[in-house]
Coordinates of C-alpha atoms in Angstrom, one line a residue:
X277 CA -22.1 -21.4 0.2
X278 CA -19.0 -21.8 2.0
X279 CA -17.6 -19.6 5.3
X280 CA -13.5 -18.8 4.6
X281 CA -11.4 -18.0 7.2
X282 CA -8.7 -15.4 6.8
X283 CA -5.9 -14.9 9.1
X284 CA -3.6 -12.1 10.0
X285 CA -0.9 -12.9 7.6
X286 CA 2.7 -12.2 8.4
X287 CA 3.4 -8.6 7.2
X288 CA 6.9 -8.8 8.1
X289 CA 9.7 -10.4 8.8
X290 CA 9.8 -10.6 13.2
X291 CA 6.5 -9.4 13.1
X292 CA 4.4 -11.3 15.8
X293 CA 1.5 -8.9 16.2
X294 CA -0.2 -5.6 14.3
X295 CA -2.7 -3.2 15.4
X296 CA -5.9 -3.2 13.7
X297 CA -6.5 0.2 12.9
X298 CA -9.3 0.3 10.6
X299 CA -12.2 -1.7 8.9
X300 CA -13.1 -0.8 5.7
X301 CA -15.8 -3.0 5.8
X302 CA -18.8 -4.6 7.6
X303 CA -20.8 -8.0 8.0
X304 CA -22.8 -8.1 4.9
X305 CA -20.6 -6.3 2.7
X306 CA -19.6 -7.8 -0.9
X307 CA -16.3 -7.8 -1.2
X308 CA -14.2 -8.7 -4.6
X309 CA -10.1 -10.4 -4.5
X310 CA -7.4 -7.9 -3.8
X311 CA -10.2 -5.5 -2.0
X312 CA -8.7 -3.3 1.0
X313 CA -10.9 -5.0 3.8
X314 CA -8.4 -3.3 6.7
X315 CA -5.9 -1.5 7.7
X316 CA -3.4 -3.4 10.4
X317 CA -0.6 -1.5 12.0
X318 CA 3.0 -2.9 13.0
X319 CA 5.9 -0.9 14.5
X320 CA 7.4 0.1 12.0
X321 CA 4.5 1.0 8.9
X322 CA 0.6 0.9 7.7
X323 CA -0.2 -1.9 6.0
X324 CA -3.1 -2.5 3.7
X325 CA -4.5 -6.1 4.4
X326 CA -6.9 -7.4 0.8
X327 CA -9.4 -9.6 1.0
X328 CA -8.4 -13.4 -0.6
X329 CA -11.9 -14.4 -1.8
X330 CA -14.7 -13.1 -4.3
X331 CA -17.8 -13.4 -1.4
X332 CA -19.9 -12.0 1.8
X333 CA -18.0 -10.4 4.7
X334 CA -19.9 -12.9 7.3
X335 CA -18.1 -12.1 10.6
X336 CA -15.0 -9.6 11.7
X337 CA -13.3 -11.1 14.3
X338 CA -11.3 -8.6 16.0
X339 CA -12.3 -5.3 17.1
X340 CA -10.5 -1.9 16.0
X341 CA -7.9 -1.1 18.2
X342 CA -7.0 -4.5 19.1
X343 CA -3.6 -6.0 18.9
X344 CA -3.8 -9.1 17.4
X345 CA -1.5 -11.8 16.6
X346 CA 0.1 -13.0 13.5
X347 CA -1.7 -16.2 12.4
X348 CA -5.2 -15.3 14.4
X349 CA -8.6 -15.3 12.6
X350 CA -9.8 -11.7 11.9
X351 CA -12.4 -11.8 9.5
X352 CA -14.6 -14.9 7.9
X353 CA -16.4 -15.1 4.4
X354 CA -19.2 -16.5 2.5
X355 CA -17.9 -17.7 -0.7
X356 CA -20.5 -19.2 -2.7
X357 CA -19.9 -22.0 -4.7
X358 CA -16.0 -22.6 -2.7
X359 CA -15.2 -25.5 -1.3
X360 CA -13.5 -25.3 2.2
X361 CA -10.6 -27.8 0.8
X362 CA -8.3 -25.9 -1.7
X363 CA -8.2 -27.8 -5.0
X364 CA -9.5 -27.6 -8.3
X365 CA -13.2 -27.6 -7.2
X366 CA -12.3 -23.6 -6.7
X367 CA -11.7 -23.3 -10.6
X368 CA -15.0 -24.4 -11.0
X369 CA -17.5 -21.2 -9.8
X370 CA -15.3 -19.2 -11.9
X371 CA -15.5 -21.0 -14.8
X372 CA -19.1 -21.4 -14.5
X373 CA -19.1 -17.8 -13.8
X374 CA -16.6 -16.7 -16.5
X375 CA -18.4 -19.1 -19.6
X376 CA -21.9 -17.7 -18.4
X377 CA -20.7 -13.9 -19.0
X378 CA -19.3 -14.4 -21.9
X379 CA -22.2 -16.2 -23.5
X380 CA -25.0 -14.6 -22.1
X381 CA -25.1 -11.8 -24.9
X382 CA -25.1 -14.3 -27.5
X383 CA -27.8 -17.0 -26.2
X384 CA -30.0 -13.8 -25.6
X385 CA -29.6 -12.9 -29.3
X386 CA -30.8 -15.9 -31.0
X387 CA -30.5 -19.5 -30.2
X388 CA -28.8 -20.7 -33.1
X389 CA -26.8 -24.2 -32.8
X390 CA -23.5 -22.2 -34.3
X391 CA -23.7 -19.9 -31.4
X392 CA -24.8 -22.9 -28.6
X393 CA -21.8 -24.7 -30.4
X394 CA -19.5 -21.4 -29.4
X395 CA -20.4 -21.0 -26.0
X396 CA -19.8 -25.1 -25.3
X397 CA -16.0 -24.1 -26.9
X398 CA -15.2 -21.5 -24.4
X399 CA -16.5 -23.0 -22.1
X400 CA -14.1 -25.8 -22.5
X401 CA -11.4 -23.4 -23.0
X402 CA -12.0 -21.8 -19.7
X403 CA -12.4 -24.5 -17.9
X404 CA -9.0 -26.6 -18.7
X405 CA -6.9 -24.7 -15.9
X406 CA -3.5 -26.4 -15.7
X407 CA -3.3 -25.4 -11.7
X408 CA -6.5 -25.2 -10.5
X409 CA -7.4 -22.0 -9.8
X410 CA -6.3 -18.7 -11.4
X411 CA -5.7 -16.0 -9.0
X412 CA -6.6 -12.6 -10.6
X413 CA -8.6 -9.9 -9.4
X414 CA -11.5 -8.7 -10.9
X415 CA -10.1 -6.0 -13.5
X416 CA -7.3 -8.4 -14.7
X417 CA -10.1 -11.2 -15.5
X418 CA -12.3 -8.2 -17.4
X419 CA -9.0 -7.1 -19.3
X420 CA -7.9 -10.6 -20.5
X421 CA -11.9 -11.2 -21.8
X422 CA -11.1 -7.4 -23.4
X423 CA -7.9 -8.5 -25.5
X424 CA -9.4 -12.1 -26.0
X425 CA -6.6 -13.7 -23.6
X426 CA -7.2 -17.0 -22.2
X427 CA -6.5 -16.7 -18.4
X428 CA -5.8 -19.8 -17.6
X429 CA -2.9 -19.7 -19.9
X430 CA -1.2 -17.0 -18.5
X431 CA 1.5 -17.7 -16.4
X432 CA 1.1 -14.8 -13.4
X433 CA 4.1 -13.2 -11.9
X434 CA 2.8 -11.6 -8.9
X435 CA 2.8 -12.7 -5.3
X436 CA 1.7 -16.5 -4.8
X437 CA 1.7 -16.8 -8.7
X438 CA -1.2 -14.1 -9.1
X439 CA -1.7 -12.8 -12.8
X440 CA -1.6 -9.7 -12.8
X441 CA -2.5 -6.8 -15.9
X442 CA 1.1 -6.4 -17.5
X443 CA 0.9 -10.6 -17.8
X444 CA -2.1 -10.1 -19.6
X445 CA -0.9 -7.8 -21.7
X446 CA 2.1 -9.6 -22.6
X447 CA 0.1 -12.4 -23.6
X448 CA -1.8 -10.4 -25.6
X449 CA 1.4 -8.7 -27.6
X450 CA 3.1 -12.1 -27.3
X451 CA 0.6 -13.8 -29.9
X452 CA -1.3 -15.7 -27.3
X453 CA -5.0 -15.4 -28.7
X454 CA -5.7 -18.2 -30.2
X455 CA -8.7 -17.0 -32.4
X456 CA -6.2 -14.9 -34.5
X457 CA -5.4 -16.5 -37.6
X458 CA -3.6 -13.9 -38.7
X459 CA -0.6 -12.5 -38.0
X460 CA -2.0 -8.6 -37.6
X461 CA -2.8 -6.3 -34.4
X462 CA -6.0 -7.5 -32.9
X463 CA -7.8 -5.0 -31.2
X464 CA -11.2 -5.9 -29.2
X465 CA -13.6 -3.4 -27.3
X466 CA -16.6 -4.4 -25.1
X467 CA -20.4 -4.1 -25.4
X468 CA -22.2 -5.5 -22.6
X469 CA -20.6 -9.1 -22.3
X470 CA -19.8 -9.5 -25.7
X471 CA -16.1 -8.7 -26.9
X472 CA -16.1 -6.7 -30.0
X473 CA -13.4 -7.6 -32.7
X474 CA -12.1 -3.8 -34.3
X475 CA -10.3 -5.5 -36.9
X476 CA -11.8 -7.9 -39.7
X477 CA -12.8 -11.7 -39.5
X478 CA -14.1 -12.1 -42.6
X479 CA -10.8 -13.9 -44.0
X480 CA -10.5 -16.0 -41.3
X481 CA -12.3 -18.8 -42.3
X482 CA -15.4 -18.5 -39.9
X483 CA -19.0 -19.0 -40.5
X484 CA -21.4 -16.1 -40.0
X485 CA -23.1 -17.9 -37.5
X486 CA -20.3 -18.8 -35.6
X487 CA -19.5 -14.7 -35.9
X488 CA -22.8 -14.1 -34.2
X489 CA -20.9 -15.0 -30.7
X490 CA -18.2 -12.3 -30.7
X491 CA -19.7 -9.3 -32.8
X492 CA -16.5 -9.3 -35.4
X493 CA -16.3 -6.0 -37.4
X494 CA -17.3 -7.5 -40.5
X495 CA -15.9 -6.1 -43.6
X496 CA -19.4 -7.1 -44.9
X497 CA -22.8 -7.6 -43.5
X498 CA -26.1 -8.1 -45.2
X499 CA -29.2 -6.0 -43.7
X500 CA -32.5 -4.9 -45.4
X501 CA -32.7 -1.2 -46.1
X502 CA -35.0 0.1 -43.3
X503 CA -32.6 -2.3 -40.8
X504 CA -29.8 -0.3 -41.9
X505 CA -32.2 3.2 -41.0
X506 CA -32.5 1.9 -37.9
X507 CA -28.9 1.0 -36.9
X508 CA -28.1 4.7 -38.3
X509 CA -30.8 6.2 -35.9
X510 CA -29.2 4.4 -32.9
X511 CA -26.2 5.2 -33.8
X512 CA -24.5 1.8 -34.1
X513 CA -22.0 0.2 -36.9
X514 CA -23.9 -2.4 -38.4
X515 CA -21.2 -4.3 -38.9
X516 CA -20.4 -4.6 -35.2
X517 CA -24.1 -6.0 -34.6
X518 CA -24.2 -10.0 -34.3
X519 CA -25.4 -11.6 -37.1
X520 CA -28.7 -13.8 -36.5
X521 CA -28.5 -15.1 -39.6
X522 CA -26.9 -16.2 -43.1
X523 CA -27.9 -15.9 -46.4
X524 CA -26.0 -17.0 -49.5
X525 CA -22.7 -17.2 -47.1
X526 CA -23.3 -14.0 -45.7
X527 CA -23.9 -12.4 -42.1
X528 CA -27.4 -10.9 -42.4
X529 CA -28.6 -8.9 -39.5
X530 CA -32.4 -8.2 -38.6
X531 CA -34.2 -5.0 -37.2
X532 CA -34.4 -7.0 -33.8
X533 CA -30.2 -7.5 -33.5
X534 CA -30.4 -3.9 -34.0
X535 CA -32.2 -2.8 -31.5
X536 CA -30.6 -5.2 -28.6
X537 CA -27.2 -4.4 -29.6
X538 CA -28.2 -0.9 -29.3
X539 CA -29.4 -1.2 -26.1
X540 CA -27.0 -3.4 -24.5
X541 CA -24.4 -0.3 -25.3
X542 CA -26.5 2.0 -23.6
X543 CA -26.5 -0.1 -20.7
X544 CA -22.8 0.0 -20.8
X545 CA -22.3 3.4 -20.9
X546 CA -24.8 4.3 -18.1
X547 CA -22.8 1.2 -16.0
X548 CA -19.5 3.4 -16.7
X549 CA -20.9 6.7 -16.0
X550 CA -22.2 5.4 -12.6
X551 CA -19.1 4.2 -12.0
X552 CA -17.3 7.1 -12.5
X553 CA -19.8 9.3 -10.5
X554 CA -18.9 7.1 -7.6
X555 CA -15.4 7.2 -7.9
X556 CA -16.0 11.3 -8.0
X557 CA -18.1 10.7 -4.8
X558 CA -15.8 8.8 -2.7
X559 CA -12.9 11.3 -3.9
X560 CA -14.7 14.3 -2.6
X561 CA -16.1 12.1 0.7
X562 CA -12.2 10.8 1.3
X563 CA -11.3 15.2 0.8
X564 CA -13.9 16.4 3.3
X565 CA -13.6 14.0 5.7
X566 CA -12.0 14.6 9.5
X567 CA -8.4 13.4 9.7
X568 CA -9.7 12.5 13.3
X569 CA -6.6 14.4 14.9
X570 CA -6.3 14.0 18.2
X571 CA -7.8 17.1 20.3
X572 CA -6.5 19.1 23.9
X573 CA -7.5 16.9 26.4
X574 CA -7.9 13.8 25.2
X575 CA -5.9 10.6 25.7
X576 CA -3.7 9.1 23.1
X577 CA -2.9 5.0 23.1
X578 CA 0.9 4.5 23.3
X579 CA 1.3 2.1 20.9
X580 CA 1.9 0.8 17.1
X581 CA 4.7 2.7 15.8
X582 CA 4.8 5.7 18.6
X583 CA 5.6 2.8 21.4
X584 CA 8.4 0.9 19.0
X585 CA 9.9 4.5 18.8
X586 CA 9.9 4.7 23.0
X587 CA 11.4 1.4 23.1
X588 CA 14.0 2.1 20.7
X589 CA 15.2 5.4 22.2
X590 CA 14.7 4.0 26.1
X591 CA 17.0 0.6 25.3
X592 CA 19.4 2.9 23.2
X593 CA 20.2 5.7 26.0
X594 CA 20.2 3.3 29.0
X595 CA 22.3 0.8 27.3
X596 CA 25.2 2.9 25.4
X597 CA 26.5 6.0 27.3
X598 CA 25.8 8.5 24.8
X599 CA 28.6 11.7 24.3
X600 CA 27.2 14.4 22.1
X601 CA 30.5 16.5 19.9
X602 CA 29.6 19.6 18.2
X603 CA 31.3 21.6 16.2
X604 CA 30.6 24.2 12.8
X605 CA 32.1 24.2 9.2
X606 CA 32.2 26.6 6.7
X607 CA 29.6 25.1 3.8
X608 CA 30.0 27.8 0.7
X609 CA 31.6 26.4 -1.2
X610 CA 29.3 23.7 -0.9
X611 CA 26.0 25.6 -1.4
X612 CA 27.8 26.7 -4.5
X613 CA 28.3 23.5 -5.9
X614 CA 24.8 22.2 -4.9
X615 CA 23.0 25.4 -7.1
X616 CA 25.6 24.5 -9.7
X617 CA 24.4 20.8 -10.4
X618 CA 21.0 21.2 -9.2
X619 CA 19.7 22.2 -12.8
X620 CA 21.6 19.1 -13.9
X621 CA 20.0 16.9 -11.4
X622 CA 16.3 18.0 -12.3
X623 CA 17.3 17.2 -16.3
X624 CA 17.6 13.3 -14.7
X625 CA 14.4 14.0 -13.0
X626 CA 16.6 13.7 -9.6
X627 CA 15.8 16.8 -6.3
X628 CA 19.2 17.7 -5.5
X629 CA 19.4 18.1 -1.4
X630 CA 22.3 18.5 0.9
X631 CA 22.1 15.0 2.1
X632 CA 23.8 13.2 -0.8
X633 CA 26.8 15.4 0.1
X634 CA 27.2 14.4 3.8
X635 CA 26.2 11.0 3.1
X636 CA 29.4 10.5 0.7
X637 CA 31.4 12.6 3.2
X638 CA 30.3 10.6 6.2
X639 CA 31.3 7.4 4.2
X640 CA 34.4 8.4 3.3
X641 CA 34.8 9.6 6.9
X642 CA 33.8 6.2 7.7
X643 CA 36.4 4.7 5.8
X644 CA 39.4 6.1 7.8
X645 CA 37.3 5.9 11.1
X646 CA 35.9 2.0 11.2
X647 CA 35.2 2.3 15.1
X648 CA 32.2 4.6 14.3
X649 CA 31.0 2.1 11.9
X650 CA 30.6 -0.9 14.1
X651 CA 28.6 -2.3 16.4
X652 CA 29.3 -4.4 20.0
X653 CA 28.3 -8.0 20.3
X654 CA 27.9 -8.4 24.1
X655 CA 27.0 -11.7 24.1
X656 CA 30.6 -12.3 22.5
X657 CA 32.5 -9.9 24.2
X658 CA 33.7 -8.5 20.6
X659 CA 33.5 -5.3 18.4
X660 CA 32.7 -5.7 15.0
X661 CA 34.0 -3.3 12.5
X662 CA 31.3 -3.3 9.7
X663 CA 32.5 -3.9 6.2
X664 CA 29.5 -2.1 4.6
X665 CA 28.4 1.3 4.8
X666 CA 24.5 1.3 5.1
X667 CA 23.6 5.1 5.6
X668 CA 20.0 6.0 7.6
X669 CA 18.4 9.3 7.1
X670 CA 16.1 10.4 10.1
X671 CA 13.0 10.8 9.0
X672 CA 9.9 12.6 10.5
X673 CA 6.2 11.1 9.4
X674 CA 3.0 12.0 11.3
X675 CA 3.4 9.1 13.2
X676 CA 6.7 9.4 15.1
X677 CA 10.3 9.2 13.4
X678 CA 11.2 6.0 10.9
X679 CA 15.1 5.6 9.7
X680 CA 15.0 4.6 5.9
X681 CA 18.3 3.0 5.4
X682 CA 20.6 3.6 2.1
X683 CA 22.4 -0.1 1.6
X684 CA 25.9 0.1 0.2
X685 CA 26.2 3.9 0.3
X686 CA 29.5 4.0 -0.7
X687 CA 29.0 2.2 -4.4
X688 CA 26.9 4.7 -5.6
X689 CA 27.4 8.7 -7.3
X690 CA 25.3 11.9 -5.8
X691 CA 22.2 10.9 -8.2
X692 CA 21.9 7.6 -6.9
X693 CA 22.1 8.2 -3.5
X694 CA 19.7 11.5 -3.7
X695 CA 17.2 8.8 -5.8
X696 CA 17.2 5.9 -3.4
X697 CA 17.3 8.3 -0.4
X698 CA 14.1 10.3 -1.7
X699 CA 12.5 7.2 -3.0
X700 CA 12.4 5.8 0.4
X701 CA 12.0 9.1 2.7
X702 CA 8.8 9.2 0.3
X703 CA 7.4 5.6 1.3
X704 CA 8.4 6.4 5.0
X705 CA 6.5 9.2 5.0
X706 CA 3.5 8.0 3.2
X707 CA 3.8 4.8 5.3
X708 CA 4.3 2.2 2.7
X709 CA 8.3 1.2 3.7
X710 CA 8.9 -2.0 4.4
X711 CA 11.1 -3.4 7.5
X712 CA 13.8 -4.5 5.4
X713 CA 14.1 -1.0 3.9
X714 CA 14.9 0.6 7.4
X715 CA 16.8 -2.4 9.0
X716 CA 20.9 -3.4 8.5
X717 CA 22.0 0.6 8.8
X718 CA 25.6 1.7 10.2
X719 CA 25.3 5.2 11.2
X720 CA 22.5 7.6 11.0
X721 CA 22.0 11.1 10.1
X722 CA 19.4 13.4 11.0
X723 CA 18.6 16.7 9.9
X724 CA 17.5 19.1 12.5
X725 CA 18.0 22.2 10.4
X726 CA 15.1 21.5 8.3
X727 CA 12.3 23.2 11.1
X728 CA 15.2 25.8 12.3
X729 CA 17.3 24.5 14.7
X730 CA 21.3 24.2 14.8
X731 CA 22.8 22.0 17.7
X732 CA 21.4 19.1 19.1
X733 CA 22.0 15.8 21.3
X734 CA 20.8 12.9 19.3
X735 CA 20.1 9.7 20.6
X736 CA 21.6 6.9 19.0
X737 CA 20.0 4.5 16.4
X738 CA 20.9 1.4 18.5
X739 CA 23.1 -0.8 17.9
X740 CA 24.8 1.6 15.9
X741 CA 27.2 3.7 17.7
X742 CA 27.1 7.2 16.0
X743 CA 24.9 9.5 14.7
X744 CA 25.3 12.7 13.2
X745 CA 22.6 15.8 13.4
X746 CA 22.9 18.6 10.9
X747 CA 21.5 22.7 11.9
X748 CA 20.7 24.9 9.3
X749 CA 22.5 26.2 7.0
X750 CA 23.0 30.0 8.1
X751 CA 25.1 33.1 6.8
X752 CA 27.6 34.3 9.4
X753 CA 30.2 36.4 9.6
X754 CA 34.0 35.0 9.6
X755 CA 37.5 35.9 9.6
X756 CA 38.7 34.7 6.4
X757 CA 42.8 36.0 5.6
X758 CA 42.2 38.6 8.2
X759 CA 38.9 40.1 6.8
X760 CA 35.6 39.5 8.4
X761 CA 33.3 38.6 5.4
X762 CA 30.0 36.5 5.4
X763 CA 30.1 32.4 5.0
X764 CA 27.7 30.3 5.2
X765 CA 28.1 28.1 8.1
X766 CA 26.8 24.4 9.2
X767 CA 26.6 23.1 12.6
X768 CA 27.3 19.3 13.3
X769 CA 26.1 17.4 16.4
X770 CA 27.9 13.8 16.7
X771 CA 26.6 11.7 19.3
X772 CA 28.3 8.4 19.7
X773 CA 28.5 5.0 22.2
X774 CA 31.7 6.2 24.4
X775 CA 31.9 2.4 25.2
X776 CA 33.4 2.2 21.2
X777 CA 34.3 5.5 20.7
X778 CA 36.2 7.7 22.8
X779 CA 36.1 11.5 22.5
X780 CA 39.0 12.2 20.5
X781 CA 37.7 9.6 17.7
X782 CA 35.2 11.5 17.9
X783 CA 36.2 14.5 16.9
X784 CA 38.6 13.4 14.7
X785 CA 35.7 11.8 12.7
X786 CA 33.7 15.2 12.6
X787 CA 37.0 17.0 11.3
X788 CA 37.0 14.6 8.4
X789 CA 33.7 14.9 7.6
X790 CA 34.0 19.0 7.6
X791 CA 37.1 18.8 5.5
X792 CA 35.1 17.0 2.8
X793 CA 32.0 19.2 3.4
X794 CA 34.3 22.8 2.9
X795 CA 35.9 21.4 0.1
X796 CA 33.6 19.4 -2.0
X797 CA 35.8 18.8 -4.9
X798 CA 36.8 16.0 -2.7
X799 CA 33.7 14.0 -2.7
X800 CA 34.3 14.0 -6.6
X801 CA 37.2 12.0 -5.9
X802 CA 35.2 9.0 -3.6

């Protein structure tokens, strides 16, 4: 036995410290690889944190609530049979592990030298690792001993070179059993520990004995008549039973096969009904529980992502001298367009909103206006005029506001930019964005008409130097060709650094971006 130290890892680039929010676990816990052991918060998302090591939780090292740095200790293991120098001594408890599960069914069924001969062969097979250890959790090991996949073969393209299912699987279709002979599907079940061959071995060239070891469907199996009673009482194919014996060439199975073979599959399916009954638990525990929202009276921490929001908004409005520039457009001819595509849209399995539409009109806006897509280098005394146009989207989450970006807006169509935007407003909101996915944006929109309200002074998404807020959409009435008739009407609130910008830019910028918005046919032509 073996204690592992596991340190906060870097979950981000310019990440130097996370909150922990939540163990999952406590001293004395098993834990399996890839397990959820806590929950660590930076300032900008949630971030699951898995445990590295099959073992004991022996020690957690930092208390909940605690800001802790990247590269500190937080938790320690006991991994028995590691060694605490990485190498190919870590191969070894899985292998031993591995061989032992897979024989143990068949050294319980009879001791024959064919089956002793078996086990030695895997074994051997396992244990010839090219690069030491494999990394795969728990249910990728189970599934490549399911579909008869050697492991340690399979090249793994997750993080750190981990194998994950979809490598095992394309082992499996890619031919890369190497107990099929033949050049047909191959499809294995589980009993117990034993893998369970669904299509026939009997051409194959193997012995019986040496059948004994994986349970092949036989296409022919020699039993005495009351044996075969038996297996039909326990409701069993005889032919999926390991042989304990051969006569004249043939697999001949006893009473006693029967009967453990039998058994051993009731043990499985009581295993898998517990486990499913825990699952259902754990679901209905996870529903009922408290979401442990904070209450009248109490006092919140100002931290994690609530106290990078602060910072954020206090550096932006006391270093750029924000001007706020509103103004309304007429928008029905847009809400006509957007009903007319929207059954389109949902055909490509795409929600059609607004957004798209000013996002291509504030691009193309953008285009003729480069001082509102820029940013000032102080240190160098220089404006830079941004050659890319990487749109943000405001987004609320129940932890404070996060700004998914949309990188090179202006290369993509409506349904792309209503995919990618959706795609990431979803991960903001659910707390699974990553910092790259909300960093490199050029201007920002936020949409304040969604909860009701029409104008607003937004503060800038520093270093940018504009951002636009959109009201909701309402019906009015207008003078159009000297009738008063109703439209529907948008308001716009730009708010922009008046170091870059001054106030005729401005508004210039938020008559372009109306002309597109009242005429949409336009944005057909960007």
């Amino acid at each position: 036995m073996a204690i592992k130290e596991f340190k906060l890892p870097d979950v981000g680039e310019g990440v130097a410290e996370g909150e922990l929010v939540t163990w999952h676990v406590s001293p004395g816990d098993t834990v399996t690889e890839d397990q959820v052991v806590a929950e660590v918060e930076t300032d900008k998302a949630l971030v699951d944190v898995p445990s590295p090591y099959d073992g004991t939780v022996s020690e957690l090292r930092a208390e909940e609530g605690e800001m802790v740095p990247v590269g500190n200790v937080i938790i320690t293991f006991e991994v028995e049979g590691e060694e605490d120098e990485a190498g190919a001594s870590e191969a070894e408890p899985d292998v031993e592990s591995e061989a032992a599960e897979t024989t143990a069914e068949s050294e319980t069924a009879a001791e024959t030298t064919a089956e002793s001969e078996a086990a030695e062969t895997t074994a051997e097979s396992e244990t010839e690792t090219p690069s030491g250890r494999v990394f795969a959790s728990p249910s990728v090991r189970r599934l490549a001993r399911e579909l008869g996949v050697d492991i340690a073969s399979v090249s793994g393209s997750g993080p750190s070179g981990r194998v994950t299912e979809s490598d095992v699987r394309a082992a499996d279709s890619g031919g890369d059993d190497a107990d099929a002979d033949d050049d047909g599907p191959r499809n294995v079940s589980f009993s117990g520990n034993s893998a369970v061959s669904k299509s026939g071995d009997a051409g194959n060239g193997k012995t019986a004995g040496a059948a004994s070891a994986e349970a092949a469907g036989r296409a022919r199996t020699l039993a005495a008549p009351a044996t075969r009673r038996l297996a039909d009482e326990e409701g069993v194919n005889i032919d999926d039973v390991p042989a304990t014996e051969q006569r004249d060439g043939e697999a001949f199975v006893t009473a006693a096969a029967v009967q453990q073979y039998a058994e051993q599959q009731r043990q499985a399916q009581e295993a898998d009904a517990q486990a499913l009954s825990e699952e259902a638990g754990a679901g209905e525990a996870e529903t009922s529980a408290d979401d442990g929202a904070p209450m009248a009276g109490e006092r919140v921490p100002y931290r994690g992502v609530r106290r990078a929001i602060g910072e954020q908004m206090q550096r932006s409005k006391y270093t750029a001298p924000h001007v706020t520039h509103h103004d309304e457009v007429d928008v029905t001819e847009l809400v006509e367009l957007r009903e007319e595509l929207k059954p389109l849209a949902e055909e490509q399995g795409v929600k059609l909103t607004y957004m798209p539409f000013v996002m291509k009109a504030v691009v193309a806006a953008l285009k003729e206006f480069p001082f509102m897509n820029s940013q000032l280098d102080e240190e160098n005394e220089e404006i830079v005029l941004r050659d890319e146009y990487n749109v943000g989207v405001a987004t609320a989450t129940d932890v404070g506001l996060m700004v998914p970006v949309v990188h090179g807006a202006d290369g993509m169509g409506l349904l792309d930019l209503s995919r990618d935007m959706n795609e990431k407003v979803e991960k903001a909101r659910d707390r699974k964005i990553s910092r790259e996915e909300m960093q490199g944006g050029t201007f920002t929109i936020t949409n304040i008409g969604g909860i009701g309200g029409e104008y607003a002074t937004p503060i800038i998404n520093y270093p940018e130097v504009g951002i636009l807020a959109l009201g909701s959409i309402k019906e009015k009435p207008q003078v159009v060709d000297g009738d008063i008739v109703p439209r529907k009407m948008l308001t716009l609130s730009l708010s922009f650094d008046h170091r870059i910008v001054d106030g005729a830019v401005g508004a210039r910028f938020t008559n372009k971006v109306e002309e597109y918005l009242s005429n949409p046919k336009l944005l057909m032509l960007e």
